[in-house]
Tab-separated table of C-alpha atoms and ligand atoms in Angstrom:
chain	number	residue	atom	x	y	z
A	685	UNK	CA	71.672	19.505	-21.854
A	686	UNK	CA	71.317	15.704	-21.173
A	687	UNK	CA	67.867	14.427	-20.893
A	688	UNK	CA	67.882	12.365	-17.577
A	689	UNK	CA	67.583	8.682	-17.928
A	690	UNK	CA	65.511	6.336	-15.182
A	691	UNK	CA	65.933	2.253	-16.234
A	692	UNK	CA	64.516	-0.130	-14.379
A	693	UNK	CA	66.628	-3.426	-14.238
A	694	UNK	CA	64.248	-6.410	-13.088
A	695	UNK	CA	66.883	-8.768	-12.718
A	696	UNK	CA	65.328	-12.559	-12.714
A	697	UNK	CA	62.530	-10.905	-10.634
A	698	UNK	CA	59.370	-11.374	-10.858
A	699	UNK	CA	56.156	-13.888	-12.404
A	700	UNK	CA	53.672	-13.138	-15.284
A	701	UNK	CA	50.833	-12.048	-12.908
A	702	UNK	CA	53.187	-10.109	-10.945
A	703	UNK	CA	54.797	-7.917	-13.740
A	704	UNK	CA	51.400	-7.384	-15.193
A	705	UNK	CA	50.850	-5.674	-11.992
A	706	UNK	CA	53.610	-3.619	-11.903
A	707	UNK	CA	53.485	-2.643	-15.542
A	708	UNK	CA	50.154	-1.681	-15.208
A	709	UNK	CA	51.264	1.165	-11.511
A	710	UNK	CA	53.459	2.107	-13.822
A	711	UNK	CA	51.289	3.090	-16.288
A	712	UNK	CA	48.856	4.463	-13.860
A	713	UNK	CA	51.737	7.146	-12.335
A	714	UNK	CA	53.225	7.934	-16.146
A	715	UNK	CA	51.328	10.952	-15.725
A	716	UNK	CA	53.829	12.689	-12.840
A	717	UNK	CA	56.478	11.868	-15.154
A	718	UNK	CA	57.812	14.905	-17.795
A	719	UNK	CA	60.960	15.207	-18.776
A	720	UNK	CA	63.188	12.149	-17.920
A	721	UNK	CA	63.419	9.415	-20.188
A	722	UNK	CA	62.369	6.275	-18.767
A	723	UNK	CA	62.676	2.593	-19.482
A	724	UNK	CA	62.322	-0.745	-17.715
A	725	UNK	CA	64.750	-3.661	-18.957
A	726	UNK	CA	62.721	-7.250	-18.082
A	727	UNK	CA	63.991	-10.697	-17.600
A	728	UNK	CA	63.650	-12.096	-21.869
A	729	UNK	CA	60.682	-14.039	-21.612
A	730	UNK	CA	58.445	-11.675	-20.201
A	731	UNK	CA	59.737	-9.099	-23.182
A	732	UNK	CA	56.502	-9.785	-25.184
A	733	UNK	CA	54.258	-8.764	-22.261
A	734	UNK	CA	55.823	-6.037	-21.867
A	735	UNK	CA	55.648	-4.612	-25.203
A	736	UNK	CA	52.132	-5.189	-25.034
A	737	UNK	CA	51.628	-3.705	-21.916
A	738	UNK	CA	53.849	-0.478	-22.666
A	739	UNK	CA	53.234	-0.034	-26.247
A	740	UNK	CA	51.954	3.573	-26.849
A	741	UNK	CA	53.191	4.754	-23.196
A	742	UNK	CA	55.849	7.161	-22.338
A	743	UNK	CA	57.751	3.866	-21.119
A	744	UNK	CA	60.607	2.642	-23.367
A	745	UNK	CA	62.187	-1.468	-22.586
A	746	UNK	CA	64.900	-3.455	-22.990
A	747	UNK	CA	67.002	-6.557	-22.674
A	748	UNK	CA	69.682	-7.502	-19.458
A	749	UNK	CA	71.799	-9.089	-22.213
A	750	UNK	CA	72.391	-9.660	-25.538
A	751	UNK	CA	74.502	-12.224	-27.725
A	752	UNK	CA	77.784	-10.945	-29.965
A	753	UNK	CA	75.987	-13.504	-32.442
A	754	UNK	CA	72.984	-12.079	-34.500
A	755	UNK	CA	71.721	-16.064	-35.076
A	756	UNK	CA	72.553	-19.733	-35.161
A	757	UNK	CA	74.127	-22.570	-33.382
A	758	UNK	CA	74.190	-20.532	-29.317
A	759	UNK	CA	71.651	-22.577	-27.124
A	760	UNK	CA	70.170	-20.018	-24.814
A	761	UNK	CA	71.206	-16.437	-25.983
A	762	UNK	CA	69.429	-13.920	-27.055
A	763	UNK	CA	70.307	-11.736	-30.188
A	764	UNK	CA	69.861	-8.071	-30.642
A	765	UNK	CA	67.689	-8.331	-33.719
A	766	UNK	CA	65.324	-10.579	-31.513
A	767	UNK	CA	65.161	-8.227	-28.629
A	768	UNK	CA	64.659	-5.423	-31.549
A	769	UNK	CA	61.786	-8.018	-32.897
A	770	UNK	CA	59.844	-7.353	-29.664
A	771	UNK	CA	60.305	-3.521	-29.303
A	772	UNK	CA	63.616	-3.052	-27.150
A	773	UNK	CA	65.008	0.195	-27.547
A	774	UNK	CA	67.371	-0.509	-24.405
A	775	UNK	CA	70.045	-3.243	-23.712
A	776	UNK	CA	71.758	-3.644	-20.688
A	777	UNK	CA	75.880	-4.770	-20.967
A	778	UNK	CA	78.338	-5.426	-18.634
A	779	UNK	CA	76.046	-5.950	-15.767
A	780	UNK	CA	78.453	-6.635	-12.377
A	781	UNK	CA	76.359	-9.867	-12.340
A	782	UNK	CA	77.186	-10.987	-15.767
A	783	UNK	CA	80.956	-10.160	-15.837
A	784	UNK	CA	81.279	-12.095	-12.046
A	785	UNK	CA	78.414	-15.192	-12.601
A	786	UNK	CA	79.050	-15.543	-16.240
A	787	UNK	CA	83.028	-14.876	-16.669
A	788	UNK	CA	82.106	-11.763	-18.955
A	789	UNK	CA	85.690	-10.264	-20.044
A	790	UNK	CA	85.919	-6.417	-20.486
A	791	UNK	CA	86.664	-7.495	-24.464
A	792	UNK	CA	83.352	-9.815	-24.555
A	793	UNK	CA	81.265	-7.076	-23.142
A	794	UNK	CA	82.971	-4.893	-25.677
A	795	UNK	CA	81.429	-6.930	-28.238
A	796	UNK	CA	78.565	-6.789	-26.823
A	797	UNK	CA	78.287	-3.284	-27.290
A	798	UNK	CA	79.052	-3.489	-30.543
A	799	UNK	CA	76.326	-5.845	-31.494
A	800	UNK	CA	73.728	-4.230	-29.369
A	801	UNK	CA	74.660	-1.026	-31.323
A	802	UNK	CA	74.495	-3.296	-34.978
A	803	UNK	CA	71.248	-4.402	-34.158
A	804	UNK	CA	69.907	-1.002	-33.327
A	805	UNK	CA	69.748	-1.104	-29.646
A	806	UNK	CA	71.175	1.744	-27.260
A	807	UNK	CA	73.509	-0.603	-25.248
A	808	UNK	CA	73.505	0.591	-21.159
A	809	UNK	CA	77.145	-0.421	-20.392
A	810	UNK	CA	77.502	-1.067	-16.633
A	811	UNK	CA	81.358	0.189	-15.335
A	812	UNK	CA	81.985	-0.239	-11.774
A	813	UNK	CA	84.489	-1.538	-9.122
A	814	UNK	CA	84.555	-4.507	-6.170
A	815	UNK	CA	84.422	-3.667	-2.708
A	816	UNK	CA	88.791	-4.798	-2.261
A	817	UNK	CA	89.161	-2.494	-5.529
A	818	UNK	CA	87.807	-0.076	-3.993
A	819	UNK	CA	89.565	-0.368	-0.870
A	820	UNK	CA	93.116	-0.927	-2.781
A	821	UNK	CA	92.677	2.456	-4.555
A	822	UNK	CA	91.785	0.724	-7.971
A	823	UNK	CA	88.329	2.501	-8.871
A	824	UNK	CA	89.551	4.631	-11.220
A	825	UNK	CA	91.977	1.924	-12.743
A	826	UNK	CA	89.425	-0.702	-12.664
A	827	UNK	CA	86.260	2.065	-14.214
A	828	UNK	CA	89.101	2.963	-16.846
A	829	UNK	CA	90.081	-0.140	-18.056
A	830	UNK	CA	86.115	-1.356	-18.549
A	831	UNK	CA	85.789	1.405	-20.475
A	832	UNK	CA	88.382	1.712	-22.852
A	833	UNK	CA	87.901	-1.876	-23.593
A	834	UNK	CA	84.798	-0.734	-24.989
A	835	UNK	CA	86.387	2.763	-26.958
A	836	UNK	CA	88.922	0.325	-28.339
A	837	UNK	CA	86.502	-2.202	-29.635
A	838	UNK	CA	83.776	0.449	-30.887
A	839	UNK	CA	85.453	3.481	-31.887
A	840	UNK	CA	84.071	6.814	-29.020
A	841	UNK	CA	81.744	7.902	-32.192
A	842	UNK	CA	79.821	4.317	-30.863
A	843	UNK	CA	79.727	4.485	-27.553
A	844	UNK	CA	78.447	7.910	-27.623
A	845	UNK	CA	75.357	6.301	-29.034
A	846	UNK	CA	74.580	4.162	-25.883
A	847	UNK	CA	74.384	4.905	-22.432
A	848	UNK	CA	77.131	4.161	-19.179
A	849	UNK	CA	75.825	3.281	-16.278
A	850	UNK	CA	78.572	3.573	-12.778
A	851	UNK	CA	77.459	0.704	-10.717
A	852	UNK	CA	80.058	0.453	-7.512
A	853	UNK	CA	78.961	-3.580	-6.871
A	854	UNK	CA	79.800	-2.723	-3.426
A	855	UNK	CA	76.590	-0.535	-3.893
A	856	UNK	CA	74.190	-3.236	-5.543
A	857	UNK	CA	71.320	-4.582	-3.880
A	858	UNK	CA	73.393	-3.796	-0.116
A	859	UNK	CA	71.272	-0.969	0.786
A	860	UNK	CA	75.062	1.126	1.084
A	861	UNK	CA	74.541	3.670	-1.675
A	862	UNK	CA	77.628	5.381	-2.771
A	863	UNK	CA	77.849	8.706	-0.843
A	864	UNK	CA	77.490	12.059	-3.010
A	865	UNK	CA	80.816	12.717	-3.377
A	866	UNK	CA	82.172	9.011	-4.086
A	867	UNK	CA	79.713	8.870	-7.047
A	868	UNK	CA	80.404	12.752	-8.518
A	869	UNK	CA	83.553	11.665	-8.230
A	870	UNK	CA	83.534	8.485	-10.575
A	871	UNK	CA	81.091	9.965	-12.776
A	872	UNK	CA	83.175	13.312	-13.670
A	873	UNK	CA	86.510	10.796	-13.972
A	874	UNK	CA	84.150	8.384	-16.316
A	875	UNK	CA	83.791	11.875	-18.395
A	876	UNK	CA	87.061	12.707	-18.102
A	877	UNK	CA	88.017	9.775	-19.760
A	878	UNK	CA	85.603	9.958	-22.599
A	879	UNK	CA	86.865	13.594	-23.212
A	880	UNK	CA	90.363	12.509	-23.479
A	881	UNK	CA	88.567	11.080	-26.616
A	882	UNK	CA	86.400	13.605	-27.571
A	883	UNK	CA	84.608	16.424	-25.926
A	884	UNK	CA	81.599	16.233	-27.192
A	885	UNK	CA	80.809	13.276	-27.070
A	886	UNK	CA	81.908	13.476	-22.922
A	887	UNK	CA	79.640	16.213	-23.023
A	888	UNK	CA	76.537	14.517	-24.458
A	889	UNK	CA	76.612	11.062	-23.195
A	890	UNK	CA	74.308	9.910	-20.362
A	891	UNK	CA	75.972	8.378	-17.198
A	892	UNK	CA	73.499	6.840	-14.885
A	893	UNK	CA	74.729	5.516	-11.015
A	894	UNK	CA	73.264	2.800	-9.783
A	895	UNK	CA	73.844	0.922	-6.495
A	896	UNK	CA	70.427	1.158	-4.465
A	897	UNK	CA	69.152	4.373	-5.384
A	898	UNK	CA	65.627	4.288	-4.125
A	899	UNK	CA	62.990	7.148	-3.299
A	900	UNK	CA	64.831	9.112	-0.205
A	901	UNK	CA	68.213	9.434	-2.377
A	902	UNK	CA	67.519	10.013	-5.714
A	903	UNK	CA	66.822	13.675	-5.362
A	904	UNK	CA	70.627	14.154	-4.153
A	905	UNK	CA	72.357	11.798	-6.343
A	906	UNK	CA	70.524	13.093	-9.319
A	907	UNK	CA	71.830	16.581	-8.284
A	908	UNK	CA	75.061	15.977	-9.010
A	909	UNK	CA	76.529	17.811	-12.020
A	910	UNK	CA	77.572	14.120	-13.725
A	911	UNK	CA	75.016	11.888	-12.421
A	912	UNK	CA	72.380	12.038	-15.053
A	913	UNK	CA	70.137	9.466	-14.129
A	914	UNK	CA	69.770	6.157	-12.620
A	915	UNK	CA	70.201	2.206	-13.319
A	916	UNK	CA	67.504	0.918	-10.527
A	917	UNK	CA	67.034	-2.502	-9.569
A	918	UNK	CA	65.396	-2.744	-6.024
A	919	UNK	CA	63.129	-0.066	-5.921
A	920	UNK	CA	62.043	-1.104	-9.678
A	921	UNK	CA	60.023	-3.499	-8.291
A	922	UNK	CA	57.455	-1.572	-6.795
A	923	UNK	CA	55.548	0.994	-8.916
A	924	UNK	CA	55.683	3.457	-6.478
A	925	UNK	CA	59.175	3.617	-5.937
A	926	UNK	CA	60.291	3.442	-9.549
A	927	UNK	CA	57.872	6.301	-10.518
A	928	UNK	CA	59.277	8.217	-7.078
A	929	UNK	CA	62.670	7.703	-8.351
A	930	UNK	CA	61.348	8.912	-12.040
A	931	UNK	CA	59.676	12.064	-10.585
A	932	UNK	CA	62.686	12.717	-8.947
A	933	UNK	CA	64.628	12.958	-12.165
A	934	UNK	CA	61.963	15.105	-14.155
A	935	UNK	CA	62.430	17.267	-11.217
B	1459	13P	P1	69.958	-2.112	-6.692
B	1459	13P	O1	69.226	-0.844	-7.047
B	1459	13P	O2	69.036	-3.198	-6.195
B	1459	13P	O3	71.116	-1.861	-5.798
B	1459	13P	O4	70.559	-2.691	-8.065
B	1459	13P	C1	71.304	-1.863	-8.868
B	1459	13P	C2	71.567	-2.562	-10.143
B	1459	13P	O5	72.346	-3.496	-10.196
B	1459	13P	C3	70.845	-2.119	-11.320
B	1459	13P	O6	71.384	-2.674	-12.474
């Protein structure tokens, strides 16, 4: 049985007085929360505050990125062992915004994975297709080749380790969630493909959807036989709506 997963990604959301705030709803609704996992992964600089707001709570937190370097000479990255200095047990890779804003390859992410996993991190990697792939019948093609990328680089005993998240960027931040079916659909293929590797770790491995899951469609998306849990960013905002979305998975 896979434990659901809710993450919270912040994005470059947010001010000091403003996650203290949220950190501290969260807190307040832990309570309603049983047996999903749950995490929220904050812009770097407020990592510290998190830890110390979190520390001790059912919340785990994480990174949006991470370096393939563990130190040195890289002006304005972030290495694992740094993120694993402040607490992170999560790290985001792959995001849709990373591989289209910052020219991420599928082989870069790859190694990303890799040194998130080094370091001790459970790397989150984010799969998912464009709107045109979609609409040119490339989903699967375009889901598959993110993904091996990653087997290839790793090894499948690895990437069992972290976490997949199925993000359709069509889906992200638009308010047009991925209907039931389109999302089953893409998860149980992601699976497919990590069987044709090994079963068990297919079996085991946590895919999350994300694409504007919020409060009203958690519930269904999380029923879905593959869909075992959610990458939020929108409704992570608000305490209420995270911990809705949270309750919904310990459902
Ligand atoms: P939204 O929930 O705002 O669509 O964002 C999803 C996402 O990109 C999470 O990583």
């Amino acid at each position: 049985m896979r434990q659901p997963l809710v993450a919270g990604n912040w994005k470059m959301n947010g001010s000091r007085a403003g996650i203290a705030e949220l950190l501290s709803g969260l807190k307040a609704g832990i309570g309603q929360v049983t047996a999903a996992e749950v995490a929220v992964c904050a812009p770097a600089i407020y990592i510290s505050d998190v830890q110390q707001q979190l520390e001790g709570s059912a919340f785990k937190w994480g990174g949006q990125d991470v370096s393939v370097h563990t130190s040195g000479a890289y002006t304005g990255e972030i290495a694992g062992p740094m993120l694993r200095d402040f607490g992170c047990h999560f790290v985001i890779v792959g995001h849709s915004e990373r591989r289209a804003y910052h020219a991420e390859s599928d082989e870069l992410v790859a190694q990303k994975f890799a040194a998130a996993w080094a370091a001790g991190l459970v790397p989150i990697l984010c799969l998912g297709e464009t709107l045109d792939e979609r609409e040119q019948g490339a989903t699967e093609s375009v889901v598959a080749r993110q993904l091996d990328a990653v087997i290839a680089q790793c090894g499948i005993d690895t990437v069992g380790e972290g976490v997949i998240a199925y993000e359709p960027v069509w889906a992200i931040g638009t308010g047009r969630t991925a209907s039931l079916d389109q999302a089953q659909q893409v998860h149980a293929f992601i699976r497919g493909r990590l069987a044709q590797s090994n079963q068990s770790v297919a079996d085991g491995l946590r895919i999350l959807y994300g694409g504007s899951m919020n409060p009203k469609n958690a519930a269904d998306l999380l029923a879905q036989p593959d869909i075992d849990g959610g990458l939020i960013g929108g409704a992570s905002l608000k305490s209420d709506d995270f911990l809705a979305v949270c309750a919904a998975a310990s459902d």
